[in-house]
Short mmCIF file of C-alpha atoms in Angstrom, two decimals:
data_model
loop_
_atom_site.label_atom_id
_atom_site.label_comp_id
_atom_site.label_asym_id
_atom_site.label_seq_id
_atom_site.Cartn_x
_atom_site.Cartn_y
_atom_site.Cartn_z
CA MET A 726 -37.79 -16.83 1.03
CA LYS A 727 -34.20 -18.22 0.26
CA VAL A 728 -30.67 -16.37 -0.57
CA ILE A 729 -28.33 -17.49 -3.44
CA ALA A 730 -24.79 -16.52 -3.37
CA ASN A 731 -22.65 -16.17 -6.31
CA LEU A 732 -19.18 -17.04 -5.15
CA ASN A 733 -17.53 -15.96 -8.49
CA VAL A 734 -18.87 -12.57 -7.75
CA CYS A 735 -18.21 -12.28 -4.12
CA GLN A 736 -15.28 -10.45 -3.16
CA GLY A 737 -15.38 -10.97 0.75
CA HIS A 738 -16.56 -7.29 1.79
CA ALA A 739 -18.30 -9.23 4.48
CA ARG A 740 -21.08 -6.50 4.54
CA CYS A 741 -23.69 -9.23 4.85
CA GLU A 742 -22.02 -10.70 7.95
CA ASP A 743 -22.00 -7.42 9.38
CA ILE A 744 -25.49 -6.40 8.87
CA CYS A 745 -26.97 -10.15 9.65
CA PRO A 746 -24.47 -12.17 11.47
CA GLU A 747 -27.40 -14.42 12.54
CA PHE A 748 -27.60 -15.63 8.71
CA PHE A 749 -24.29 -15.01 7.03
CA ALA A 750 -20.83 -15.94 7.63
CA THR A 751 -17.65 -15.85 5.86
CA ASP A 752 -14.88 -18.62 5.33
CA ALA A 753 -11.56 -18.86 6.84
CA ILE A 754 -9.55 -19.15 3.48
CA GLU A 755 -10.79 -16.41 1.35
CA GLY A 756 -13.32 -14.59 3.41
CA LYS A 757 -16.08 -15.05 1.13
CA VAL A 758 -19.77 -15.58 2.28
CA VAL A 759 -20.93 -18.79 3.80
CA ILE A 760 -24.79 -19.47 4.29
CA ALA A 761 -25.19 -22.64 6.20
CA ASN A 762 -28.84 -22.94 5.42
CA PRO A 763 -30.34 -20.95 2.49
CA GLU A 764 -33.72 -20.87 3.80
CA VAL A 765 -34.38 -17.42 5.70
CA PRO A 766 -36.19 -17.72 8.95
CA ALA A 767 -39.25 -15.61 8.86
CA GLN A 768 -37.78 -13.27 11.98
CA LEU A 769 -34.72 -12.48 9.96
CA GLU A 770 -36.02 -11.68 6.64
CA GLU A 771 -35.81 -7.80 7.04
CA LYS A 772 -32.37 -7.94 8.07
CA VAL A 773 -31.31 -10.44 5.23
CA ARG A 774 -33.06 -8.17 2.58
CA LEU A 775 -30.96 -5.38 4.04
CA ALA A 776 -27.79 -7.49 3.74
CA VAL A 777 -28.66 -8.49 0.27
CA ARG A 778 -29.11 -4.90 -0.89
CA ASN A 779 -25.78 -3.68 0.75
CA CYS A 780 -23.62 -6.27 -1.28
CA PRO A 781 -21.15 -4.08 -2.95
CA GLU A 782 -20.68 -6.80 -5.92
CA GLY A 783 -24.48 -7.72 -6.22
CA ALA A 784 -23.45 -11.36 -5.40
CA LEU A 785 -26.45 -12.14 -3.12
CA ARG A 786 -30.01 -12.52 -4.48
CA ILE A 787 -33.15 -13.63 -3.26
CA ALA A 788 -35.16 -16.45 -4.58
CA ARG A 789 -38.62 -18.07 -3.64
CA SER A 790 -38.42 -20.98 -1.43
CA GLY A 791 -38.08 -23.88 -3.32
CA GLN A 792 -36.37 -22.23 -6.15
CA ARG A 793 -33.15 -23.96 -7.40
CA SER A 794 -30.09 -22.25 -7.85
CA GLU A 795 -28.68 -21.55 -11.40
CA GLY A 796 -25.50 -22.73 -12.61
CA GLY A 797 -22.09 -24.16 -11.01
CA SER A 798 -21.18 -20.85 -9.74
CA ASP A 799 -24.04 -20.55 -7.34
CA ALA A 800 -23.47 -21.66 -3.90
CA ALA A 801 -26.93 -21.61 -1.74
CA MET B 1305 -9.59 26.72 -9.08
CA THR B 1306 -10.62 27.62 -12.70
CA LEU B 1307 -11.42 25.17 -15.23
CA LEU B 1308 -9.53 25.87 -18.42
CA TRP B 1309 -11.16 24.12 -21.28
CA GLN B 1310 -8.03 23.84 -23.71
CA PRO B 1311 -6.99 21.41 -26.19
CA SER B 1312 -3.59 20.62 -24.97
CA SER B 1313 -3.49 16.74 -24.74
CA PRO B 1314 -3.35 13.81 -27.17
CA ASP B 1315 -5.17 14.21 -30.39
CA HIS B 1316 -7.70 11.37 -29.44
CA VAL B 1317 -9.34 13.68 -26.45
CA PRO B 1318 -12.01 15.90 -27.55
CA ALA B 1319 -11.24 19.58 -26.48
CA GLU B 1320 -14.80 19.61 -24.40
CA LEU B 1321 -13.25 16.84 -22.03
CA VAL B 1322 -10.20 18.51 -21.14
CA VAL B 1323 -9.89 19.81 -17.67
CA ASP B 1324 -7.21 21.80 -16.00
CA PHE B 1325 -7.00 19.66 -12.86
CA ASP B 1326 -4.05 18.51 -10.69
CA PHE B 1327 -5.26 16.34 -7.74
CA TYR B 1328 -1.69 16.72 -6.13
CA ASN B 1329 -2.23 20.56 -5.63
CA VAL B 1330 -4.55 21.63 -2.81
CA PRO B 1331 -4.58 25.50 -3.18
CA PRO B 1332 -3.93 27.57 0.08
CA GLY B 1333 -6.98 27.98 2.15
CA VAL B 1334 -8.81 24.77 0.90
CA SER B 1335 -9.78 22.93 4.33
CA ASP B 1336 -9.38 19.26 2.98
CA ALA B 1337 -8.17 17.65 -0.27
CA THR B 1338 -11.57 16.32 -1.00
CA GLN B 1339 -12.73 19.80 -1.74
CA ILE B 1340 -10.81 20.09 -4.85
CA TRP B 1341 -12.65 17.00 -6.25
CA HIS B 1342 -16.03 17.94 -5.29
CA ASP B 1343 -15.58 21.40 -6.49
CA LEU B 1344 -15.21 19.73 -10.08
CA LEU B 1345 -18.81 18.67 -9.88
CA ARG B 1346 -20.04 22.02 -8.84
CA LYS B 1347 -17.95 23.84 -11.58
CA GLY B 1348 -19.61 21.31 -14.26
CA ALA B 1349 -16.82 19.07 -15.17
CA PRO B 1350 -17.85 16.35 -17.53
CA PRO B 1351 -18.62 12.71 -15.61
CA ILE B 1352 -15.30 11.47 -17.56
CA PHE B 1353 -12.88 14.01 -18.35
CA TYR B 1354 -9.14 14.34 -19.21
CA THR B 1355 -6.39 16.56 -17.69
CA PRO B 1356 -3.16 17.12 -19.00
CA HIS B 1357 -1.48 17.53 -15.51
CA ASN B 1358 0.69 14.71 -14.07
CA GLY B 1359 1.55 13.28 -17.25
CA GLY B 1360 -1.94 13.32 -18.59
CA HIS B 1361 -4.71 11.14 -17.38
CA TRP B 1362 -8.73 10.63 -17.40
CA VAL B 1363 -10.87 10.98 -14.32
CA PHE B 1364 -13.95 9.16 -13.68
CA LEU B 1365 -16.43 10.66 -11.55
CA ARG B 1366 -19.44 8.56 -11.71
CA TYR B 1367 -19.94 5.57 -9.29
CA ALA B 1368 -21.01 3.41 -12.37
CA ASP B 1369 -17.66 4.15 -14.42
CA ILE B 1370 -15.61 3.98 -11.03
CA ALA B 1371 -17.13 0.34 -10.31
CA GLU B 1372 -16.52 -0.75 -13.90
CA ALA B 1373 -12.77 0.46 -13.88
CA TYR B 1374 -12.44 -1.68 -10.91
CA ARG B 1375 -14.25 -4.74 -12.32
CA ASN B 1376 -13.17 -4.71 -15.81
CA HIS B 1377 -9.45 -5.70 -15.42
CA GLU B 1378 -9.36 -6.79 -19.19
CA ARG B 1379 -9.62 -2.86 -20.23
CA PHE B 1380 -8.58 -1.00 -16.89
CA SER B 1381 -5.23 -2.79 -15.65
CA THR B 1382 -3.58 -2.29 -12.20
CA ARG B 1383 -0.24 -3.03 -13.98
CA GLY B 1384 1.88 -0.07 -14.55
CA ALA B 1385 -0.69 2.41 -13.81
CA GLN B 1386 1.16 4.79 -11.77
CA VAL B 1387 0.22 8.58 -12.17
CA PRO B 1388 2.14 10.14 -13.14
CA PRO B 1389 3.83 7.52 -14.87
CA LEU B 1390 6.84 5.95 -13.03
CA GLU B 1391 9.12 3.53 -14.75
CA PRO B 1392 10.61 1.19 -13.86
CA PHE B 1393 8.14 0.49 -11.07
CA PRO B 1394 7.87 -2.70 -9.19
CA VAL B 1395 5.13 -5.18 -9.85
CA LEU B 1396 3.52 -5.06 -6.32
CA GLN B 1397 1.90 -8.57 -5.78
CA PRO B 1398 -0.66 -9.40 -6.06
CA ASN B 1399 -2.21 -5.45 -6.54
CA GLY B 1400 -0.02 -4.82 -9.61
CA VAL B 1401 -1.18 -7.92 -11.54
CA ASP B 1402 -4.57 -8.66 -13.11
CA PRO B 1403 -6.37 -11.99 -12.62
CA PRO B 1404 -5.50 -14.90 -13.25
CA GLU B 1405 -1.95 -14.24 -12.20
CA HIS B 1406 -3.26 -11.79 -9.45
CA ASP B 1407 -5.17 -14.83 -7.75
CA VAL B 1408 -2.10 -16.59 -6.72
CA PHE B 1409 -0.61 -14.05 -4.39
CA ARG B 1410 -4.08 -12.82 -3.46
CA LYS B 1411 -4.91 -16.54 -2.12
CA ILE B 1412 -1.54 -16.61 -0.19
CA LEU B 1413 -2.56 -13.48 1.71
CA ALA B 1414 -6.35 -13.86 1.91
CA PRO B 1415 -6.65 -16.22 5.12
CA MET B 1416 -4.48 -13.71 7.19
CA PHE B 1417 -7.17 -10.89 6.56
CA THR B 1418 -10.43 -12.68 6.68
CA PRO B 1419 -13.01 -11.18 9.13
CA LEU B 1420 -12.27 -14.37 11.17
CA ALA B 1421 -8.64 -13.66 11.41
CA VAL B 1422 -9.11 -9.97 12.05
CA ARG B 1423 -11.52 -10.70 14.86
CA ARG B 1424 -8.80 -12.77 16.63
CA MET B 1425 -6.35 -9.75 16.53
CA THR B 1426 -9.15 -7.68 18.74
CA ASP B 1427 -7.15 -8.13 21.87
CA GLY B 1428 -3.80 -7.09 20.72
CA LEU B 1429 -5.35 -4.22 18.72
CA GLN B 1430 -7.19 -3.05 21.85
CA ALA B 1431 -4.21 -3.20 24.45
CA ARG B 1432 -2.14 -1.13 22.01
CA ALA B 1433 -4.80 1.30 21.16
CA ALA B 1434 -5.46 1.73 24.92
CA ALA B 1435 -1.76 2.24 26.03
CA MET B 1436 -1.08 4.71 23.11
CA ILE B 1437 -4.27 6.77 23.84
CA GLU B 1438 -3.30 6.43 27.78
CA ALA B 1439 -0.05 8.24 26.98
CA PHE B 1440 -1.74 11.37 26.33
CA ALA B 1441 -5.34 11.22 27.65
CA ASP B 1442 -4.44 13.35 30.67
CA LYS B 1443 -2.56 16.18 28.74
CA GLY B 1444 -5.68 17.71 27.16
CA ALA B 1445 -4.21 18.09 23.91
CA CYS B 1446 -2.11 16.15 21.12
CA ASP B 1447 -1.20 16.23 17.30
CA PHE B 1448 -3.59 13.33 16.43
CA VAL B 1449 -1.68 12.46 13.37
CA ARG B 1450 1.71 12.41 15.06
CA ASP B 1451 0.63 10.84 18.44
CA TYR B 1452 -1.85 8.40 17.14
CA ALA B 1453 -3.07 8.10 13.65
CA ALA B 1454 0.42 7.48 12.25
CA LYS B 1455 1.75 5.47 15.23
CA PHE B 1456 -1.15 2.86 15.59
CA PRO B 1457 -1.24 1.20 11.92
CA THR B 1458 2.47 1.08 11.81
CA SER B 1459 2.53 -0.66 15.41
CA THR B 1460 -0.04 -3.06 13.94
CA PHE B 1461 2.13 -3.48 10.82
CA LEU B 1462 5.11 -4.39 13.31
CA GLU B 1463 2.99 -6.90 15.09
CA LEU B 1464 1.60 -8.63 11.93
CA PHE B 1465 4.93 -9.06 10.66
CA GLY B 1466 6.34 -10.25 13.92
CA LEU B 1467 8.83 -7.46 14.59
CA PRO B 1468 9.32 -5.90 17.93
CA GLN B 1469 7.48 -2.79 18.81
CA GLU B 1470 10.77 -1.22 19.68
CA ARG B 1471 11.26 -0.67 16.05
CA LEU B 1472 8.33 1.80 15.74
CA PRO B 1473 10.32 4.78 15.39
CA GLU B 1474 12.35 3.45 12.56
CA PHE B 1475 9.30 2.34 10.67
CA LEU B 1476 7.60 5.66 11.47
CA ARG B 1477 10.43 7.47 9.87
CA LEU B 1478 10.31 5.16 6.77
CA SER B 1479 6.55 5.46 6.21
CA ASP B 1480 6.37 9.15 7.15
CA THR B 1481 9.06 9.84 4.23
CA PHE B 1482 7.33 7.46 1.91
CA PHE B 1483 4.06 9.28 2.27
CA ARG B 1484 4.95 12.76 2.81
CA SER B 1485 8.14 13.55 0.71
CA ASN B 1486 7.97 14.89 -2.78
CA ASP B 1487 11.59 15.05 -3.28
CA ALA B 1488 12.61 12.59 -6.05
CA GLU B 1489 16.18 12.01 -4.38
CA VAL B 1490 14.75 11.78 -0.99
CA ARG B 1491 11.95 9.21 -2.22
CA ALA B 1492 14.36 6.99 -4.27
CA ALA B 1493 16.67 6.77 -1.14
CA ASN B 1494 13.54 5.93 1.01
CA VAL B 1495 12.26 3.13 -1.25
CA GLN B 1496 15.79 1.73 -1.19
CA GLU B 1497 15.91 1.66 2.59
CA ILE B 1498 12.39 0.05 2.95
CA TYR B 1499 13.52 -2.69 0.50
CA ALA B 1500 16.64 -3.31 2.50
CA VAL B 1501 14.43 -3.64 5.67
CA LEU B 1502 12.12 -5.94 3.90
CA GLU B 1503 15.12 -8.21 2.45
CA GLU B 1504 16.62 -8.54 5.99
CA LEU B 1505 13.16 -9.34 7.34
CA PHE B 1506 12.21 -12.08 4.71
CA ARG B 1507 15.59 -13.57 4.65
CA SER B 1508 15.43 -13.95 8.56
CA ARG B 1509 11.98 -15.22 8.37
CA GLN B 1510 13.01 -17.86 5.47
CA ALA B 1511 15.96 -19.21 7.95
CA HIS B 1512 13.64 -18.95 11.02
CA PRO B 1513 9.86 -18.85 10.25
CA GLY B 1514 7.50 -18.00 12.83
CA ASN B 1515 3.60 -17.11 12.94
CA ASP B 1516 3.50 -13.94 11.01
CA ILE B 1517 2.77 -12.69 7.46
CA ALA B 1518 6.31 -12.51 6.30
CA SER B 1519 6.95 -16.32 7.21
CA THR B 1520 3.70 -17.32 5.56
CA VAL B 1521 4.49 -15.17 2.40
CA VAL B 1522 8.24 -16.63 2.30
CA GLN B 1523 7.09 -20.04 2.74
CA ALA B 1524 4.43 -20.11 0.30
CA ARG B 1525 4.68 -22.37 -2.71
CA ASP B 1526 3.26 -22.35 -6.33
CA ALA B 1527 1.46 -25.23 -7.97
CA GLN B 1528 4.54 -27.10 -8.72
CA GLY B 1529 5.85 -26.89 -5.17
CA GLU B 1530 8.53 -24.47 -5.76
CA PRO B 1531 9.23 -21.07 -3.88
CA PHE B 1532 8.08 -18.01 -5.73
CA PRO B 1533 10.50 -15.43 -7.11
CA TRP B 1534 12.29 -13.47 -4.49
CA GLU B 1535 11.28 -10.17 -6.09
CA ASP B 1536 7.48 -11.19 -5.85
CA ILE B 1537 8.14 -12.00 -2.35
CA ILE B 1538 9.61 -8.74 -1.48
CA ASN B 1539 7.38 -6.88 -3.50
CA CYS B 1540 4.32 -8.15 -1.73
CA GLY B 1541 5.93 -6.83 1.64
CA PHE B 1542 6.35 -3.35 0.11
CA LEU B 1543 2.76 -3.49 -0.89
CA LEU B 1544 1.23 -4.37 2.28
CA PHE B 1545 3.79 -1.64 3.79
CA VAL B 1546 2.56 0.88 1.31
CA ALA B 1547 -1.39 0.12 1.52
CA GLY B 1548 -1.86 -0.54 5.23
CA LEU B 1549 -0.17 2.56 6.55
CA GLY B 1550 -0.83 5.90 4.94
CA THR B 1551 -4.29 4.81 4.14
CA VAL B 1552 -5.39 4.10 7.64
CA THR B 1553 -3.47 7.07 9.12
CA ASN B 1554 -5.35 9.45 6.76
CA THR B 1555 -8.88 7.82 7.10
CA MET B 1556 -8.41 8.14 10.92
CA ALA B 1557 -7.32 11.96 10.58
CA TYR B 1558 -10.67 12.39 8.64
CA VAL B 1559 -12.50 10.45 10.91
CA TRP B 1560 -11.34 12.56 14.14
CA ARG B 1561 -11.64 15.74 12.40
CA TYR B 1562 -15.30 14.90 11.96
CA LEU B 1563 -15.98 13.86 15.32
CA ALA B 1564 -14.24 16.57 16.66
CA THR B 1565 -16.48 19.14 14.97
CA THR B 1566 -19.82 16.90 15.14
CA PRO B 1567 -21.15 16.50 18.88
CA GLU B 1568 -24.04 14.30 17.50
CA ALA B 1569 -21.63 11.83 16.05
CA ARG B 1570 -19.73 11.49 19.14
CA ALA B 1571 -22.68 11.02 21.19
CA TYR B 1572 -23.88 8.26 18.70
CA PHE B 1573 -20.83 6.35 18.96
CA ARG B 1574 -20.57 6.68 22.57
CA ALA B 1575 -24.16 5.43 23.03
CA ASN B 1576 -23.33 2.48 20.73
CA ILE B 1577 -20.20 1.71 21.91
CA ASP B 1578 -21.08 -1.71 22.78
CA ASP B 1579 -23.78 -2.23 20.06
CA GLN B 1580 -21.81 -3.70 17.49
CA PRO B 1581 -24.44 -3.51 14.53
CA ALA B 1582 -25.12 0.25 15.15
CA PHE B 1583 -21.51 0.80 15.59
CA LEU B 1584 -20.48 -0.99 12.52
CA ASN B 1585 -23.29 1.03 10.54
CA GLY B 1586 -22.18 4.38 11.79
CA LEU B 1587 -18.55 3.44 10.87
CA GLU B 1588 -19.39 2.33 7.32
CA GLU B 1589 -20.80 5.71 6.85
CA LEU B 1590 -17.88 7.11 8.01
CA MET B 1591 -15.84 5.11 5.29
CA ARG B 1592 -17.99 6.13 2.82
CA ILE B 1593 -17.58 10.02 3.51
CA ASN B 1594 -14.01 9.67 4.34
CA GLY B 1595 -12.63 7.61 1.48
CA VAL B 1596 -9.02 9.03 1.19
CA SER B 1597 -7.71 6.97 -2.00
CA ASN B 1598 -7.63 8.25 -5.60
CA LEU B 1599 -6.51 4.79 -7.33
CA TYR B 1600 -4.86 4.22 -10.70
CA ARG B 1601 -5.72 2.02 -13.79
CA ARG B 1602 -4.34 1.90 -17.17
CA ALA B 1603 -5.71 1.35 -20.40
CA THR B 1604 -4.82 -2.21 -21.88
CA HIS B 1605 -5.49 -1.42 -25.15
CA ASP B 1606 -7.57 0.94 -27.55
CA PHE B 1607 -11.18 0.93 -27.12
CA GLU B 1608 -14.42 3.20 -26.98
CA TYR B 1609 -16.05 3.56 -23.47
CA LYS B 1610 -19.36 5.48 -23.36
CA GLY B 1611 -18.61 6.89 -26.59
CA ILE B 1612 -15.10 8.15 -25.71
CA GLN B 1613 -11.99 6.84 -27.29
CA PHE B 1614 -9.26 5.40 -24.98
CA ARG B 1615 -5.78 4.62 -26.28
CA ARG B 1616 -3.68 1.95 -24.73
CA ASN B 1617 -1.76 3.34 -21.64
CA ASP B 1618 -4.04 5.78 -21.16
CA ARG B 1619 -4.35 6.29 -17.24
CA VAL B 1620 -7.29 6.79 -15.17
CA VAL B 1621 -7.63 7.96 -11.85
CA LEU B 1622 -10.88 6.96 -9.84
CA PRO B 1623 -11.67 9.03 -6.84
CA ASN B 1624 -13.77 6.84 -4.58
CA ASN B 1625 -14.64 10.12 -2.46
CA VAL B 1626 -16.54 11.53 -5.34
CA GLY B 1627 -18.27 7.93 -6.30
CA ASN B 1628 -19.38 7.82 -2.91
CA ARG B 1629 -21.47 10.90 -3.07
CA ASP B 1630 -23.00 10.00 -6.56
CA ALA B 1631 -26.95 10.56 -6.41
CA ALA B 1632 -27.69 7.89 -8.72
CA VAL B 1633 -26.42 5.36 -5.93
CA PHE B 1634 -26.98 7.13 -3.04
CA GLU B 1635 -29.99 8.53 -1.29
CA ASN B 1636 -29.23 12.18 0.02
CA PRO B 1637 -25.46 11.47 -0.75
CA GLN B 1638 -24.24 14.84 0.83
CA ALA B 1639 -25.81 14.14 4.17
CA ILE B 1640 -23.77 12.17 6.80
CA ASP B 1641 -26.11 9.87 7.95
CA LEU B 1642 -24.78 7.34 10.80
CA ALA B 1643 -27.98 5.10 10.49
CA ARG B 1644 -27.89 5.10 6.52
CA LYS B 1645 -29.58 1.66 5.67
CA ILE B 1646 -28.11 1.26 2.13
CA ASN B 1647 -24.50 2.13 1.58
CA ASN B 1648 -22.47 0.29 -1.37
CA HIS B 1649 -19.49 2.61 -1.03
CA VAL B 1650 -16.44 2.15 -3.03
CA THR B 1651 -13.87 3.20 -0.40
CA PHE B 1652 -12.24 -0.19 -0.56
CA GLY B 1653 -12.80 -0.56 -4.15
CA VAL B 1654 -14.86 -3.33 -5.84
CA GLY B 1655 -13.86 -6.48 -8.06
CA PRO B 1656 -11.02 -8.65 -7.75
CA HIS B 1657 -8.64 -6.12 -6.32
CA ARG B 1658 -11.09 -4.93 -3.37
CA CYS B 1659 -8.71 -3.93 -0.41
CA ILE B 1660 -7.78 -7.09 1.12
CA GLY B 1661 -6.99 -5.27 4.28
CA SER B 1662 -10.55 -3.67 4.50
CA HIS B 1663 -11.57 -5.78 7.58
CA LEU B 1664 -8.31 -4.75 9.50
CA ALA B 1665 -8.44 -1.27 8.73
CA LYS B 1666 -11.99 -1.01 9.94
CA ARG B 1667 -11.10 -2.97 13.05
CA GLU B 1668 -8.17 -0.89 13.84
CA ILE B 1669 -10.46 2.37 13.42
CA MET B 1670 -13.44 0.78 15.27
CA ILE B 1671 -11.16 -0.11 18.18
CA SER B 1672 -9.36 3.30 17.96
CA MET B 1673 -12.79 5.06 18.29
CA GLN B 1674 -14.07 2.76 21.19
CA GLU B 1675 -10.73 3.18 23.22
CA TRP B 1676 -10.52 6.64 22.33
CA LEU B 1677 -14.31 7.89 23.36
CA LYS B 1678 -14.09 5.72 26.71
CA ARG B 1679 -11.08 7.96 27.80
CA ILE B 1680 -11.69 11.37 25.72
CA PRO B 1681 -15.39 11.53 25.34
CA GLU B 1682 -15.46 14.93 24.35
CA PHE B 1683 -12.88 16.88 22.10
CA ALA B 1684 -12.31 19.61 19.75
CA LEU B 1685 -10.11 21.03 16.93
CA ASP B 1686 -7.55 23.10 18.23
CA PRO B 1687 -8.33 26.84 17.17
CA GLU B 1688 -4.70 27.40 16.63
CA GLN B 1689 -4.51 24.75 13.91
CA THR B 1690 -3.41 26.18 10.64
CA ASP B 1691 -4.59 24.75 7.44
CA GLY B 1692 -1.07 24.20 5.89
CA SER B 1693 -1.38 20.48 6.97
CA VAL B 1694 -3.31 19.37 4.09
CA PHE B 1695 -2.21 17.16 1.23
CA GLY B 1696 -3.75 15.74 -1.90
CA GLY B 1697 -2.52 12.87 -4.34
CA PRO B 1698 -3.33 9.35 -4.25
CA VAL B 1699 -4.03 9.27 -0.69
CA MET B 1700 -5.47 12.47 0.66
CA GLY B 1701 -5.01 13.57 4.32
CA PHE B 1702 -3.39 15.75 7.02
CA THR B 1703 0.24 16.02 8.08
CA SER B 1704 -1.10 17.20 11.53
CA LEU B 1705 -4.50 17.48 13.23
CA ARG B 1706 -4.19 18.98 16.56
CA LEU B 1707 -7.06 18.31 19.09
CA THR B 1708 -7.82 19.52 22.57
CA TRP B 1709 -10.06 18.47 25.36
#
């Protein structure tokens, strides 16, 4: 399982970071989501799913491992 | 409140969509201003309706429509959107302009309000919160609005702008008049006075820059390396003054009012006082339930939305508090569930104008709750409190909230 973030849609609510700071961070310039490694460790899957569902902008989505991100706007 | 289905509105508004609703007017006996909004739903108001009050405006009651208005700036603009219409009104950078112009000032401000930047303010916020609470903790009673909720965000504003805390009374008076007065002359003089203070502040930071928001804004340069128009700089300062004070004050008043009447909630936050995720989860639910802002948008052109004709310059009011209880989005929306799992509330808006200060606001409230509960674990509403302190409008709240312990 991996997570793909659409930075054009992210508005920096940082709900993902509040819910799962082990996986999500935010940058120091715009406060948008930063995902160091899109592959989700098995022990974090549940928390990451919760964080994805709590994005008020729908900027996060879950993909199968190995799936490529689409378009230039996605930052995995 | 009665709903009158009368066609006393522009001719593009069908009679069945007209509701007699004045969101500034909270009738005597109503315990808090959100109730007039929730009454609309109980009495069967259409999800999109028009009221002739306050210059005439639409209201969106559903989450999906509120979110659409926030996101679709090509149809629903923040520019010149005041309700009732107020012209001339300063273009408050960056809130008062649409993308892409909006992005210029937003980018100047953004680094100062990221979660990272706000986390660095924690020690200062804690020290000021603790000192303010200790001033009355042994007295057994306070007016929470006067003694804390109005003072704390104003004091934070002074710190962020590099101003001495000795100016707190002056800024309290300025913000108090701004948020409470409905006298046109008093308001005009008050706005002039705020602008005079900001003018002096930004001039002094221009001459002697420091490490504060005013200095950052005044030193910012555009793509050509030129300073921004002075008017934009001052208006940006005015926006930060307007947006960060009354909203936090009144959200805190709602939160403390809820805590005062809900022993289980006090127990939850006390039990999780050092457990950041659980505390934040409960806080997020308090943000959902206690959204105090009713925000404005203006139709940029004639268009049809959900089968309804909108005309250029039609105003729309977006009640976050109502959207946050939409059963299409929230499970058991009327229940206050501090352990709620999915909570995509719109208290801070969504889309490009998402409240830039949301992380600061939440941290101010979180730290205030922690410092308060450590010193005043149990408290209640003063039974002598009259309900004359309730007010409605774009920011709903209380002029006073007397607590005892």
